[in-house]
Coordinates of C-alpha atoms and ligand atoms in Angstrom, one line a residue:
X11 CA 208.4 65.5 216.3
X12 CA 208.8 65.5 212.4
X13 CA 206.3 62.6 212.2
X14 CA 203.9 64.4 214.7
X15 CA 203.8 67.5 212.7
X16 CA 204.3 66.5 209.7
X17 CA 207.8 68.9 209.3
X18 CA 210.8 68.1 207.6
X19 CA 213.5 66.3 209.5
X20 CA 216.9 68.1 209.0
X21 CA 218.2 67.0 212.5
X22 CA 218.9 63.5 212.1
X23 CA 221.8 62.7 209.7
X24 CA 221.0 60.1 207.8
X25 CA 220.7 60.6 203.9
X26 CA 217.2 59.8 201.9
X27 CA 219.4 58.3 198.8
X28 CA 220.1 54.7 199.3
X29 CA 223.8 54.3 198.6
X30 CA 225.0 52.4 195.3
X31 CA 223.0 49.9 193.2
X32 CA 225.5 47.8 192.8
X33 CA 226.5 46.9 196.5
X34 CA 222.7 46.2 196.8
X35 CA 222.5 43.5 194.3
X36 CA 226.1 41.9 196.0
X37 CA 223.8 41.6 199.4
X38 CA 220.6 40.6 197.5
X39 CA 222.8 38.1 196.1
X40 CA 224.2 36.6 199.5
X41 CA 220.6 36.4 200.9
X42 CA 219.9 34.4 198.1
X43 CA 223.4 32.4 198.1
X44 CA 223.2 31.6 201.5
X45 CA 225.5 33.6 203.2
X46 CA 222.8 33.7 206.0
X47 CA 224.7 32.3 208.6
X48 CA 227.3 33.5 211.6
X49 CA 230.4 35.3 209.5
X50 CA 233.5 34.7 211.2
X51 CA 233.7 37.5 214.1
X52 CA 236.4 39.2 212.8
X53 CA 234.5 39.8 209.9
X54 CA 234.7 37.6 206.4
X55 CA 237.9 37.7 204.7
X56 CA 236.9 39.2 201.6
X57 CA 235.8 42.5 203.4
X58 CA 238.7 42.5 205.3
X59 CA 240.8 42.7 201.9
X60 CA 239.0 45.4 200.8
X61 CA 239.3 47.9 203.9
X62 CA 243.2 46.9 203.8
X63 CA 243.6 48.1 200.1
X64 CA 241.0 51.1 201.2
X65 CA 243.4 52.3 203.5
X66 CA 246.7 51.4 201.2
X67 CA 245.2 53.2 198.4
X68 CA 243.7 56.6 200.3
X69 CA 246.3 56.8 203.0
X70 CA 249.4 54.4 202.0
X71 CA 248.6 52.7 204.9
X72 CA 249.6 48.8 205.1
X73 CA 247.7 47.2 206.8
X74 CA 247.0 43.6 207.6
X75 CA 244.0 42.3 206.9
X76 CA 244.4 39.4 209.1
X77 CA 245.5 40.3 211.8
X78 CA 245.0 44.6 211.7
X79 CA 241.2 44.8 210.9
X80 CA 237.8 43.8 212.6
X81 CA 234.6 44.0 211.3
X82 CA 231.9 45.3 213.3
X83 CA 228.0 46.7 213.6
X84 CA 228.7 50.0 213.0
X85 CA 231.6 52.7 214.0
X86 CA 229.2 52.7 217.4
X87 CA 230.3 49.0 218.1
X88 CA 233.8 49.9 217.5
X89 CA 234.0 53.0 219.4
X90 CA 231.7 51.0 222.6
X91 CA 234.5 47.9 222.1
X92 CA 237.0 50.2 222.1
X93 CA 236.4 52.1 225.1
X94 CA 235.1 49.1 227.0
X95 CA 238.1 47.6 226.4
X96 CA 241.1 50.1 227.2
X97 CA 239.1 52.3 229.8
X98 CA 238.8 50.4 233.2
X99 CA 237.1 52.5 235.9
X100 CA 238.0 55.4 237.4
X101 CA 240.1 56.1 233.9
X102 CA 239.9 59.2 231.9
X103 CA 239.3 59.7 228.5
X104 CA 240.1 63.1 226.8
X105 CA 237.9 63.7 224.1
X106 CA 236.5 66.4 221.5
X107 CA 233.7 68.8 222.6
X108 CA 230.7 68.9 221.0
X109 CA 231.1 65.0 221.4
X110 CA 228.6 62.1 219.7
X111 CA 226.3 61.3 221.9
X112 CA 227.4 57.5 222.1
X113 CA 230.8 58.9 223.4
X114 CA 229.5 59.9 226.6
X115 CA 227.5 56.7 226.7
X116 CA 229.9 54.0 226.1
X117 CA 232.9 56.3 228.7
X118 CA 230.2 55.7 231.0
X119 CA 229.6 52.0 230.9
X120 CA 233.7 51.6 230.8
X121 CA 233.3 53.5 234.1
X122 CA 235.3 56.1 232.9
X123 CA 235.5 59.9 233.3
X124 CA 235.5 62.1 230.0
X125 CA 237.5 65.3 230.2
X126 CA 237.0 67.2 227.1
X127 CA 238.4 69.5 225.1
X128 CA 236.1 71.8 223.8
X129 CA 235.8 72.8 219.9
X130 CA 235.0 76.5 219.8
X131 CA 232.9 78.9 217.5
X132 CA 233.8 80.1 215.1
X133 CA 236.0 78.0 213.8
X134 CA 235.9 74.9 216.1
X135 CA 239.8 74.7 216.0
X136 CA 241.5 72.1 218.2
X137 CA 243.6 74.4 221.0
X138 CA 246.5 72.1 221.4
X139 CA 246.9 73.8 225.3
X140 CA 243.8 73.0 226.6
X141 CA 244.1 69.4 225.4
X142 CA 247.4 69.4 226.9
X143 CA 246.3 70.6 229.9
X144 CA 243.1 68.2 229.7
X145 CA 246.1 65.0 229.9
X146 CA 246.5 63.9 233.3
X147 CA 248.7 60.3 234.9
X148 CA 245.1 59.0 235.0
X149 CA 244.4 59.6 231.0
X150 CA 243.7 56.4 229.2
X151 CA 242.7 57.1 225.8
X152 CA 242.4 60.4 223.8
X153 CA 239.0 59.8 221.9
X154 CA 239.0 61.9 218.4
X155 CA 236.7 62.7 216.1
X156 CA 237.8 63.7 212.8
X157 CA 235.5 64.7 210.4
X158 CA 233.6 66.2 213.3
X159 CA 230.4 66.0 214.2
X160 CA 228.4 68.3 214.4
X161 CA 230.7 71.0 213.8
X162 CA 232.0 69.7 210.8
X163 CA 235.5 70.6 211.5
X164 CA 238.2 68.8 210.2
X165 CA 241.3 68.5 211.9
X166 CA 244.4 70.1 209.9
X167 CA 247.5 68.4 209.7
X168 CA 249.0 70.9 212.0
X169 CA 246.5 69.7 214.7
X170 CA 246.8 66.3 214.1
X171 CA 250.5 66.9 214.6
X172 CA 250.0 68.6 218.0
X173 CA 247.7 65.5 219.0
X174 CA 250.3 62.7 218.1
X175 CA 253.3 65.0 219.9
X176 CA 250.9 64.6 223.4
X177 CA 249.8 60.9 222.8
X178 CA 253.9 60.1 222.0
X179 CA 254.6 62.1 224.5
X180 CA 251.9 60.7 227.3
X181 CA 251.9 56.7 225.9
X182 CA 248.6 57.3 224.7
X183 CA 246.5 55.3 223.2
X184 CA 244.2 57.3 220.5
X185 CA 240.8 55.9 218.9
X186 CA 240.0 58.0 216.0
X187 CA 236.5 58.0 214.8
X188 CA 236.6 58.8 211.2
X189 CA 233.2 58.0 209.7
X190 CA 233.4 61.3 207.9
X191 CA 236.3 60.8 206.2
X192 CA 235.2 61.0 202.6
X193 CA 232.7 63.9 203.0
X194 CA 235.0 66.4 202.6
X195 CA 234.8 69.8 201.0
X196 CA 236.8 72.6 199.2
X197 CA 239.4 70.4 198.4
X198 CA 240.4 69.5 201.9
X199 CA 242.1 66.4 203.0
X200 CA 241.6 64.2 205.4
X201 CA 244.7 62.8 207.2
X202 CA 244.2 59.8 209.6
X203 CA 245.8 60.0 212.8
X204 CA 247.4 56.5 212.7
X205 CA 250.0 57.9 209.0
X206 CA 252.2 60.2 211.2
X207 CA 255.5 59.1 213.0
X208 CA 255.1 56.7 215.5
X209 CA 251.1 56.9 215.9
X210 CA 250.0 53.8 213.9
X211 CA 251.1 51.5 216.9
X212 CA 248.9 53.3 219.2
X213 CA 246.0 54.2 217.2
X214 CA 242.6 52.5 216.7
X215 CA 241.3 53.7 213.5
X216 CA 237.6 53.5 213.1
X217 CA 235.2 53.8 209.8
X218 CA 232.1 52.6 208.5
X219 CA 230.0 52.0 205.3
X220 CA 227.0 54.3 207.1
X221 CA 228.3 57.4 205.8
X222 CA 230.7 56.6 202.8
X223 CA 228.4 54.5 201.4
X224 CA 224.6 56.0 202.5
X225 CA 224.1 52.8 204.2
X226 CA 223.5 53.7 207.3
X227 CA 220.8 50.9 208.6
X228 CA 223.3 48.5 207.4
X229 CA 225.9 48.8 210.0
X230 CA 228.9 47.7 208.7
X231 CA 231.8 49.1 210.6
X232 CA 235.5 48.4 211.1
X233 CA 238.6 49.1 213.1
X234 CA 242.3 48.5 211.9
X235 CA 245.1 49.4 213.8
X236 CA 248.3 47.2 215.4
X237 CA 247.7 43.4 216.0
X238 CA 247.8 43.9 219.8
X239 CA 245.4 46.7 219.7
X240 CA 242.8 45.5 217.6
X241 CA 242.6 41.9 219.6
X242 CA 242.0 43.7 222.4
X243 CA 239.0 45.6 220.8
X244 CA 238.2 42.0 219.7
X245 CA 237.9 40.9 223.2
X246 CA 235.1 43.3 224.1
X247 CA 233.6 42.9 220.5
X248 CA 233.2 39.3 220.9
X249 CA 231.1 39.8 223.7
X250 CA 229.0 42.7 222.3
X251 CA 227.7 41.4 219.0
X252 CA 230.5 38.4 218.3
X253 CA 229.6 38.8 214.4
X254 CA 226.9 40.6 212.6
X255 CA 225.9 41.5 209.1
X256 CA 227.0 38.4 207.4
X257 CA 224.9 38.8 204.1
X258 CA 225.9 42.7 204.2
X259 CA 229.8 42.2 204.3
X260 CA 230.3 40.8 200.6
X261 CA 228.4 44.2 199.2
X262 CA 230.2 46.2 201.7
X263 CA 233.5 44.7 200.4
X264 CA 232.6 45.3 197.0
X265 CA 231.5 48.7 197.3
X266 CA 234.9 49.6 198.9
X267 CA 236.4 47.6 195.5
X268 CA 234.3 49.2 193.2
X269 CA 232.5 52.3 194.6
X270 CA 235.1 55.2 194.9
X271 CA 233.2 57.3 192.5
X272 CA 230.4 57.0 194.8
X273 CA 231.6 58.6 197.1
X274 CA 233.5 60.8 195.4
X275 CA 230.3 62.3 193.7
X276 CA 228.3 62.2 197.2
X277 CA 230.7 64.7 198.4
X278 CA 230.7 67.2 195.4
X279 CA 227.0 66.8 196.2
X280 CA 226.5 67.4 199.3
X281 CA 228.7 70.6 199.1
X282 CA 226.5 72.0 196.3
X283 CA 223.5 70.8 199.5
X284 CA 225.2 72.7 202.3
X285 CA 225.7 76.0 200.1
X286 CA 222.3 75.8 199.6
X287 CA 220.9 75.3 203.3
X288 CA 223.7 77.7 204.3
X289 CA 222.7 80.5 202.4
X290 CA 219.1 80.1 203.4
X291 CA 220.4 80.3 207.1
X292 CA 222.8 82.9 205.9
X293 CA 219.7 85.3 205.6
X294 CA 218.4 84.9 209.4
X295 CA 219.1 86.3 212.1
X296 CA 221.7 83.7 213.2
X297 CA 225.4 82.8 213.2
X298 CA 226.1 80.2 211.0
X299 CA 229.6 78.0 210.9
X300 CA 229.5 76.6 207.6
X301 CA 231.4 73.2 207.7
X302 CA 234.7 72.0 206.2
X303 CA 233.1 68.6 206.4
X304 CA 230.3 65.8 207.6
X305 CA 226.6 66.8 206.9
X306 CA 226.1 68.9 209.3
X307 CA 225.7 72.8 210.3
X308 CA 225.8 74.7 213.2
X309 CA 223.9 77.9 213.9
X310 CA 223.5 79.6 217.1
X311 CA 220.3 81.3 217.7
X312 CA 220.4 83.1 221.1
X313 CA 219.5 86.6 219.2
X314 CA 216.1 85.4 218.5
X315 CA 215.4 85.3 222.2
X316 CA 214.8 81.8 223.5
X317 CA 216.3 80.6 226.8
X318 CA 218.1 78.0 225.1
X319 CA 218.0 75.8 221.7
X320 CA 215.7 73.4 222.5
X321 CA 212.7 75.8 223.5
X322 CA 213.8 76.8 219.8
X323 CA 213.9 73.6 218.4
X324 CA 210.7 72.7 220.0
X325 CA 209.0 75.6 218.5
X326 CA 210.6 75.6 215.0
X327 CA 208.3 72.7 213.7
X328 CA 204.9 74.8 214.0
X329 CA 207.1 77.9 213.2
X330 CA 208.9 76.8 210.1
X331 CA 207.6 73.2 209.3
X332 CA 211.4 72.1 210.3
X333 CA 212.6 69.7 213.0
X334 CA 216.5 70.7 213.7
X335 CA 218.6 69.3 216.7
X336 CA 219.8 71.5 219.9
X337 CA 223.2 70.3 220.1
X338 CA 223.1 71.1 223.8
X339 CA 223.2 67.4 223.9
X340 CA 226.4 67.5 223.0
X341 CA 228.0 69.7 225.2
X342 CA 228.7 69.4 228.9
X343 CA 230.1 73.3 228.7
X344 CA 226.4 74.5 228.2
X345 CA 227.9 78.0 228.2
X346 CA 228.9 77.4 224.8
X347 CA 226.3 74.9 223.9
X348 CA 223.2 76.2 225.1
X349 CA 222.3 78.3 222.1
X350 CA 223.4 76.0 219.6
X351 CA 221.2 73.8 216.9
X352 CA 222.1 71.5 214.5
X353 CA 220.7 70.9 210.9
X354 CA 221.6 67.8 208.3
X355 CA 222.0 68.5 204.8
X356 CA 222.1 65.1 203.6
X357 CA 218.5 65.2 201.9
X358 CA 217.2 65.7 198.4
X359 CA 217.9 69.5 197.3
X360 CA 213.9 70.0 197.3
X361 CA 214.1 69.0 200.9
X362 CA 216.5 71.3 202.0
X363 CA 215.0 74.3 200.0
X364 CA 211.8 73.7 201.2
X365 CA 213.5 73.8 204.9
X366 CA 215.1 77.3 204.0
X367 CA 211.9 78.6 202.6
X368 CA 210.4 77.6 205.7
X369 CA 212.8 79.1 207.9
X370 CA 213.1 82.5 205.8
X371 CA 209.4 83.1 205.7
X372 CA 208.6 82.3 209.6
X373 CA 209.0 84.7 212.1
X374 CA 211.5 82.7 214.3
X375 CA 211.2 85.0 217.4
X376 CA 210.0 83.9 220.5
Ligands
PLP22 C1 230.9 60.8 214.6 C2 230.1 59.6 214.3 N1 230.6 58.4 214.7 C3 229.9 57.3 214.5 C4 228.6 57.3 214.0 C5 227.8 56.1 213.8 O1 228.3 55.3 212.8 P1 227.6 53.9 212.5 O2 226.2 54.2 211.9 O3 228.5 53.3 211.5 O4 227.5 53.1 213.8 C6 228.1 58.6 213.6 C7 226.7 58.6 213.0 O5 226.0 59.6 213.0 C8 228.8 59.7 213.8 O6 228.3 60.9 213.4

């Protein structure tokens, strides 16, 4: 619809600054070297050093790079191996409402049945009840997303503590989707599941370069977790995509090495980006959850009259000259989805004020 009308896309989250020079002249460089061939499916060894000191030097985390880390085409090939891999059919897998849309696809392909636990407005906390209560003798794996999209909630230790007391508790295995997990805000922290007591051997923790790094068309991903678990993810990897990305993974390692301030200043950045989208919204008629996290912000629009948020969304592009996201998608509980829409503040700061000057000078009623 963006390209059809010609309005600016704040729905899809991917960033319009390429991430940093330097990582770009490390692939440019392999193209040219030769490094054009099959990397080694696990991924090449020099990238697999550098997510092992990642995770030693953000989370203390030791982890092998040998033997505890795969290399694959995006988080979405490593949540799909995942779940293909520990969920057999019939299997349920508890997971985070809103969910990413891949989520639902992949639980479906593994045959499995996903029983989640919804993230409510305001504040999108995690109710550690209802996810207890969502754990049944047929529960396989507890699927989480922290950064969360698109509610931008991050998970507080407390929470985290709550989840890890149910997967002990259960034998659960946890994948944790953590893509997010350097676009924080207001100081908060991000705390991967697999650091507290007795989670790492039961956790499969999941990043990738698309967000940390703005390279989202690359995809570079990676799991690390226990020997055991990540063969296993292996075993259903191998047959997905076997390898990918060989030219990609040297400037991936090396932006890990030699890129923290990248990411660093893209946060700092994009929280300057979401005040600024979030006080345009502030001024409509619409509740807006401002987000702890991620690029993205949730606003629910029922007052202005639509019978849900996509005969909004359909209507905001010749209304406002924006294209924004019903995250209806994400919900299977349409009672609290329904008149929800998503917006991405990962774009230039003329961008996103032209969006809000859009949005504040349309009449947005039905
Ligand atoms: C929660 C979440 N997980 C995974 C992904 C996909 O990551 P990748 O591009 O590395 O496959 C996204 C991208 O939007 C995401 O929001």
């Amino acid at each position: 619809m963006a390209v059809r009308t010609g309005a600016l896309n704040l729905g899809q989250g991917f960033p319009d600054v390429d991430g940093p020079a330097s990582a770009i002249e490390v692939a440019v460089e392999a193209l040219r070297g030769g490094q054009n061939q099959y990397a080694p499916g696990i991924g090449v060894p020099q990238l697999r050093r550098a997510i092992a000191a990642h995770q030693a030097r953000h989370y203390e985390l030791e982890v092998a790079p040998d033997t505890e880390v795969t290399v694959t085409a995006g988080a979405t090939e490593a949540i799909a191996a995942a779940v293909l891999a520990l969920v057999n059919p019939g299997d349920e897998v508890v997971v985070l409402e809103p969910f990413y849309d891949s989520y639902v696809a992949t639980i479906e392909m593994a045959g499995g049945v996903r029983k989640p636990v919804t993230l409510r407005a305001p504040d999108f906390r995690l109710d550690l009840d209802e996810l207890r209560a969502a754990v049944t003798d047929r529960t396989a794996v507890l699927l989480l997303n922290s950064p969360h999209n698109p509610t931008g909630a991050v998970l507080t230790r407390e929470e985290l503590e709550g989840v890890a007391a149910v997967a002990r508790e259960h034998d659960l295995v946890v994948v944790t989707d953590e893509v997010y997990e350097h676009l924080l805000f207001d100081d908060r922290e991000h705390v991967p599941l697999a650091t507290l007591p007795g989670m790492w051997e039961r956790t499969v923790s999941i990043s990738s370069a698309g967000k940390t790094f703005s390279f989202t068309g690359w995809k570079v991903g990676w799991v690390t977790g226990p020997r055991d678990l990540v063969l296993t993810v292996m075993a259903a990897k191998q047959w997905l995509t076997f390898t990918n990305a060989a030219p990609l993974q040297p400037a991936v390692a090396h932006a890990l090495d030699a890129e923290q301030g990248f990411y660093e200043s893209l946060a700092k950045e994009l929280q300057v980006k979401r005040d600024l989208l979030c006080a345009g919204l502030a001024t409509l008629d619409m509740d807006v959850y401002v987000p702890e996290a991620t690029y993205f912000v949730t606003t629910d629009v029922r007052r202005y009259g639509y019978a849900d948020a996509m005969e909004f969304c359909l209507a905001l592009p010749e209304k406002a000259g924006v294209v924004a996201i019903p995250a209806q998608a994400f919900y299977d509980d349409q009672d609290e989805g329904r008149h929800k829409v998503r917006g991405a503040f990962c774009k230039e700061a003329p961008v996103i004020e032209e969006g809000a000057r859009g949005l504040t000078t349309a009449d947005l009623h039905q």
